[in-house]
Amino acid sequence: MHDERSSPSSSSRKLPPSSSRRDRDHQRERRRRKEYDSRHTHYHDRDDPRARSSSPVDRPSKRARVEGSNKGKGKEPVRGDDEIEPGEIEVGKKIQHGIGDDFIPFEVGEDGGTADQHEQLDARRKGKGVEREWDKGKLLHEHDGDSRSRGTKRKHDDLSDDDGRNYKRTWPVARSAPWVNDVDWDSCHNVAELLHREVEAFVKYMSPTPVEDEVRTLIVSLVSRAITSAFPDARISPFGSYETKLYLPDGDIDLVVDSESMAHSNKVHVLYALANTIKRAGITSKFTVIAKAKVPIIKFVTNYGRVNVDISINQGNGITAGKVINGFLRYMDGCGSALRSLVLVVKAFLNQRGMNEVYTGGLGSYSIVCLAISFLQMHPKIRRGEIDAEKNLGILVMEFFELFGRYFNYEEVGISVRNGGGYFSKRQRGWYDSVKSNLLSVEDPIDPMNDISKGSYGIAKVRQTFAGAHEIMLANAFHQAGILNSRRERRDIPLRPHRDPGDLSILSKILGVTQEVRRAH
């Protein structure tokens, strides 16, 4: 009994007039599939399951091929009449396919779509039919057989939260420059004064407010109370940017727990115990323990105030480093305010680009502060007393980006801020690494044998970003100089009834403020 598709009369049989378009399409697909099978019945791979299920009408058995090749040679087949080789199908018997066989019944066209799918696609193209719920939002060309649509890269605008990936947006969603409203542009006579005034306004805007400082003090008190209730011998001390007041509005709080009992226990187990204690106290609902870092820490965000907190165990160097930085801020001759301004600008610049964390390859707060101290210590005009650092903040910001973005020799030179500051040879110190020769080396002010920047493996990207910031600021400085000159000579023609304060801004070309920071102010 032959299958209907293999019957020679099936291709010429006429359908009754009442047949639908769908039935005619099915018949056309059957004929097309039959013609396709007749042209592709031989496979080169004997192990291919499709070769073993080929039609016996189109492909003769191996026995027939052997017999045909032995004609006239006096050779007889080796096997009996009833024997069938593996992979052969007896002629005239119906093919049976059970569950588990390597066979999938389907009727497809050349482009891989069924007749029903093509009908639905045509209806969608013509605006007919109801679009299925799972097809909403899909492009029609996704179903086309055009190979040009395959293998193309996704555009940036096509990325969504449903991709299964976490794309961190490092630049502010709504970038604005609210600090420019406090700048007295009319009193500026040149670009240097204009940029100095803008840096002053930015630092004032970004500096911690009394409310922010009070919130952080309350968080430190709550964390200390929760930890000491579970570990009576623990002493909690803040350090880092919270202690030096050099934190940004969204900056974190660094705490260190000093405990004699914890020193004799597994540090990772102690960190998890501390984290669970803080969670049970209701301070946070989620925490992360970074156990494989050089200094294992707990990271979490407080439920109230949404402030990031980092906690380490028995790390006294942080407290000492905070005292050293406070000493530079207070007693650095004529540069205390300049140091504070420079640190806040650079921290905000790197923070908005996701380059302010050491574990991601960026520069940490401690390294940024030491870079700013070294820059002011080694500045030739400041050392000779030719300029007042407190009155040239804008120029110093540009020169900082220029030095560490374009001219500093990262491969050979290390930085020290001890004894008035200086540079040293990385090779002579033994800090030169031929594999990672371009890493930044900064001597720890409290431990000369410690390189605080060796973990910043992404310093090449930071350096490139510094160089780009300098180029942008320099180009805009020349542009603003032309505008000031035109206004001074009364050659400018205002096209708007009121001038926008941001027209003369230079810092806003590389910095912005998020809506969260604006609401905090």
XYZ file of C-alpha atoms in Angstrom, residues 236-499:
264
model
C 33.052 50.534 65.179
C 34.899 53.489 63.657
C 34.177 55.424 60.448
C 37.005 56.264 58.059
C 37.501 57.248 54.441
C 35.483 59.987 52.760
C 32.950 60.136 55.592
C 35.714 60.965 58.065
C 37.397 63.509 55.742
C 34.051 64.978 54.521
C 35.156 64.463 50.913
C 32.152 62.324 49.973
C 29.687 63.051 47.185
C 25.915 63.195 47.785
C 25.647 59.543 46.750
C 28.940 58.537 48.401
C 29.247 55.540 50.669
C 30.177 55.146 54.346
C 33.292 53.146 55.241
C 33.279 51.443 58.638
C 35.815 49.213 60.326
C 35.018 46.787 63.144
C 37.816 46.221 65.635
C 37.292 43.115 67.781
C 39.669 40.763 69.560
C 37.285 37.811 69.351
C 36.816 38.260 65.608
C 40.574 38.202 65.023
C 40.718 34.507 66.041
C 37.762 33.417 63.889
C 37.338 32.765 60.188
C 37.000 36.194 58.625
C 34.439 35.139 56.020
C 32.229 33.508 58.645
C 32.474 36.624 60.787
C 31.466 38.826 57.844
C 28.345 36.748 57.223
C 27.499 36.841 60.905
C 27.835 40.629 60.924
C 25.743 40.959 57.769
C 22.951 38.811 59.179
C 23.010 40.805 62.408
C 22.590 44.059 60.488
C 19.819 42.556 58.374
C 17.895 41.335 61.423
C 18.147 44.830 62.893
C 16.192 46.163 59.900
C 19.001 48.381 58.661
C 19.141 46.656 55.280
C 17.225 43.970 53.426
C 20.043 42.725 51.203
C 23.812 42.497 51.526
C 26.855 41.286 49.583
C 29.974 39.740 51.070
C 33.109 40.211 48.959
C 35.295 37.521 50.494
C 37.988 37.171 47.818
C 39.122 40.793 47.849
C 42.427 41.850 49.340
C 40.392 43.333 52.191
C 37.141 41.330 52.561
C 34.160 43.592 53.144
C 30.389 43.664 53.500
C 28.453 45.909 51.120
C 24.832 46.896 51.601
C 22.383 49.745 51.081
C 20.419 51.083 54.036
C 16.640 50.904 53.969
C 16.406 54.489 55.169
C 18.306 57.083 53.205
C 19.498 54.532 50.602
C 23.142 55.034 51.585
C 25.859 52.568 50.577
C 27.858 51.142 53.486
C 31.096 49.117 53.414
C 32.287 47.272 56.531
C 35.671 45.632 57.057
C 37.185 43.841 60.069
C 40.337 44.748 61.996
C 41.769 47.086 59.365
C 43.325 49.922 61.318
C 45.143 51.410 58.331
C 41.947 53.080 57.146
C 41.561 55.096 60.329
C 45.201 56.208 60.202
C 44.877 57.149 56.516
C 41.876 59.352 57.331
C 43.902 61.241 59.918
C 46.730 61.750 57.421
C 44.370 63.152 54.765
C 42.740 65.478 57.288
C 46.228 66.712 58.118
C 46.883 67.564 54.452
C 43.532 69.352 54.199
C 44.266 71.498 57.253
C 47.976 72.178 57.057
C 48.863 72.123 53.352
C 50.185 75.656 52.826
C 47.750 77.628 50.694
C 46.340 74.497 49.067
C 43.777 73.121 51.508
C 40.779 74.511 49.630
C 42.370 73.675 46.276
C 42.915 70.072 47.385
C 39.312 69.715 48.479
C 37.989 71.213 45.235
C 40.240 69.090 43.063
C 39.286 65.873 44.853
C 35.532 66.495 44.602
C 35.706 67.354 40.883
C 37.799 64.292 40.010
C 35.695 61.969 42.177
C 32.474 63.189 40.570
C 34.039 62.871 37.118
C 35.079 59.237 37.672
C 31.944 58.319 39.610
C 29.690 59.290 36.710
C 31.698 56.982 34.443
C 31.853 53.975 36.765
C 35.616 54.309 37.275
C 35.714 55.009 40.999
C 35.894 51.459 42.386
C 39.134 49.508 42.719
C 37.472 46.091 42.330
C 36.251 47.162 38.866
C 39.671 48.478 37.859
C 39.060 52.142 38.634
C 40.661 54.580 41.050
C 39.547 54.488 44.669
C 39.057 57.551 46.842
C 42.387 57.093 48.603
C 44.294 57.005 45.316
C 42.433 60.053 43.999
C 43.308 62.062 47.107
C 46.979 61.069 46.854
C 47.068 62.002 43.160
C 45.595 65.427 43.956
C 48.082 65.964 46.802
C 51.014 64.998 44.565
C 49.774 67.245 41.757
C 49.683 70.283 44.051
C 53.003 69.386 45.677
C 54.833 69.010 42.354
C 53.185 71.892 40.472
C 56.147 74.113 39.439
C 54.329 77.453 39.695
C 52.858 76.601 43.105
C 56.263 75.487 44.383
C 57.832 78.755 43.201
C 54.946 80.832 44.586
C 54.048 82.268 41.187
C 50.317 81.501 41.453
C 47.802 81.225 44.273
C 46.214 77.789 44.116
C 43.116 79.022 45.940
C 42.361 81.501 43.112
C 43.098 79.278 40.103
C 40.913 76.270 40.705
C 39.698 76.024 37.116
C 43.173 76.042 35.599
C 44.354 73.461 38.138
C 41.492 71.118 37.202
C 42.419 71.336 33.521
C 46.099 70.809 34.248
C 45.333 67.795 36.456
C 43.517 66.119 33.562
C 46.338 67.106 31.226
C 49.134 65.719 33.420
C 47.597 62.354 34.272
C 45.866 61.979 30.911
C 48.696 62.910 28.544
C 52.138 63.425 30.043
C 52.662 61.348 33.167
C 55.019 58.377 32.659
C 53.032 55.533 34.209
C 55.547 52.909 33.106
C 58.661 54.248 34.837
C 57.554 56.716 37.526
C 55.857 56.201 40.885
C 54.284 58.824 43.158
C 55.050 59.647 46.775
C 53.439 62.345 48.933
C 55.759 61.858 51.915
C 58.203 64.594 52.960
C 56.841 67.268 50.653
C 56.158 64.961 47.723
C 58.258 63.524 44.944
C 58.624 60.919 42.209
C 60.613 57.690 42.264
C 61.732 55.023 39.811
C 59.497 51.966 39.777
C 62.410 49.797 38.669
C 64.618 50.857 41.560
C 61.789 50.391 44.038
C 61.055 46.926 42.646
C 57.514 47.847 41.658
C 58.029 47.511 37.919
C 56.031 44.712 36.312
C 56.927 43.890 32.715
C 53.514 42.311 32.156
C 51.585 45.239 33.669
C 54.084 48.015 33.092
C 51.480 50.750 32.557
C 49.840 50.447 35.975
C 49.811 53.431 38.306
C 52.049 53.185 41.395
C 51.276 55.343 44.421
C 53.135 54.928 47.676
C 50.952 54.607 50.752
C 51.643 57.641 53.015
C 51.481 55.458 56.136
C 53.244 52.374 54.694
C 56.024 53.038 52.145
C 56.077 49.363 51.145
C 52.413 49.387 50.067
C 51.314 50.373 46.555
C 47.742 51.590 46.984
C 47.019 51.744 43.233
C 48.306 48.385 42.013
C 44.761 47.008 42.004
C 43.539 49.638 39.523
C 43.948 47.413 36.472
C 41.747 49.701 34.339
C 44.061 52.702 34.680
C 44.595 52.846 30.888
C 40.906 53.619 30.428
C 41.017 56.175 33.240
C 44.033 57.825 31.630
C 42.266 58.001 28.269
C 39.207 59.531 29.926
C 41.342 62.170 31.645
C 42.912 63.086 28.297
C 39.482 63.395 26.697
C 38.254 65.653 29.488
C 41.232 67.953 28.996
C 40.605 68.178 25.249
C 36.914 68.979 25.772
C 37.600 71.622 28.401
C 40.365 73.211 26.323
C 38.187 73.444 23.215
C 35.323 74.986 25.189
C 37.700 77.392 26.910
C 38.720 78.817 23.535
C 35.069 79.012 22.536
C 34.086 80.859 25.702
C 37.044 83.212 25.277
C 35.616 84.256 21.926
C 32.195 84.851 23.472
C 33.643 86.975 26.295
C 35.682 88.964 23.809
C 32.608 89.613 21.669
C 30.591 90.770 24.654
C 33.400 92.990 25.848
C 33.605 94.672 22.419
C 29.790 94.738 22.097
C 29.871 92.622 18.951
C 27.530 89.897 20.180
C 23.883 89.834 19.109
C 21.592 87.990 21.585
C 19.034 85.811 19.820
C 17.018 85.142 22.969
C 15.407 87.626 25.357
C 17.191 86.065 28.326
C 20.604 84.478 28.397
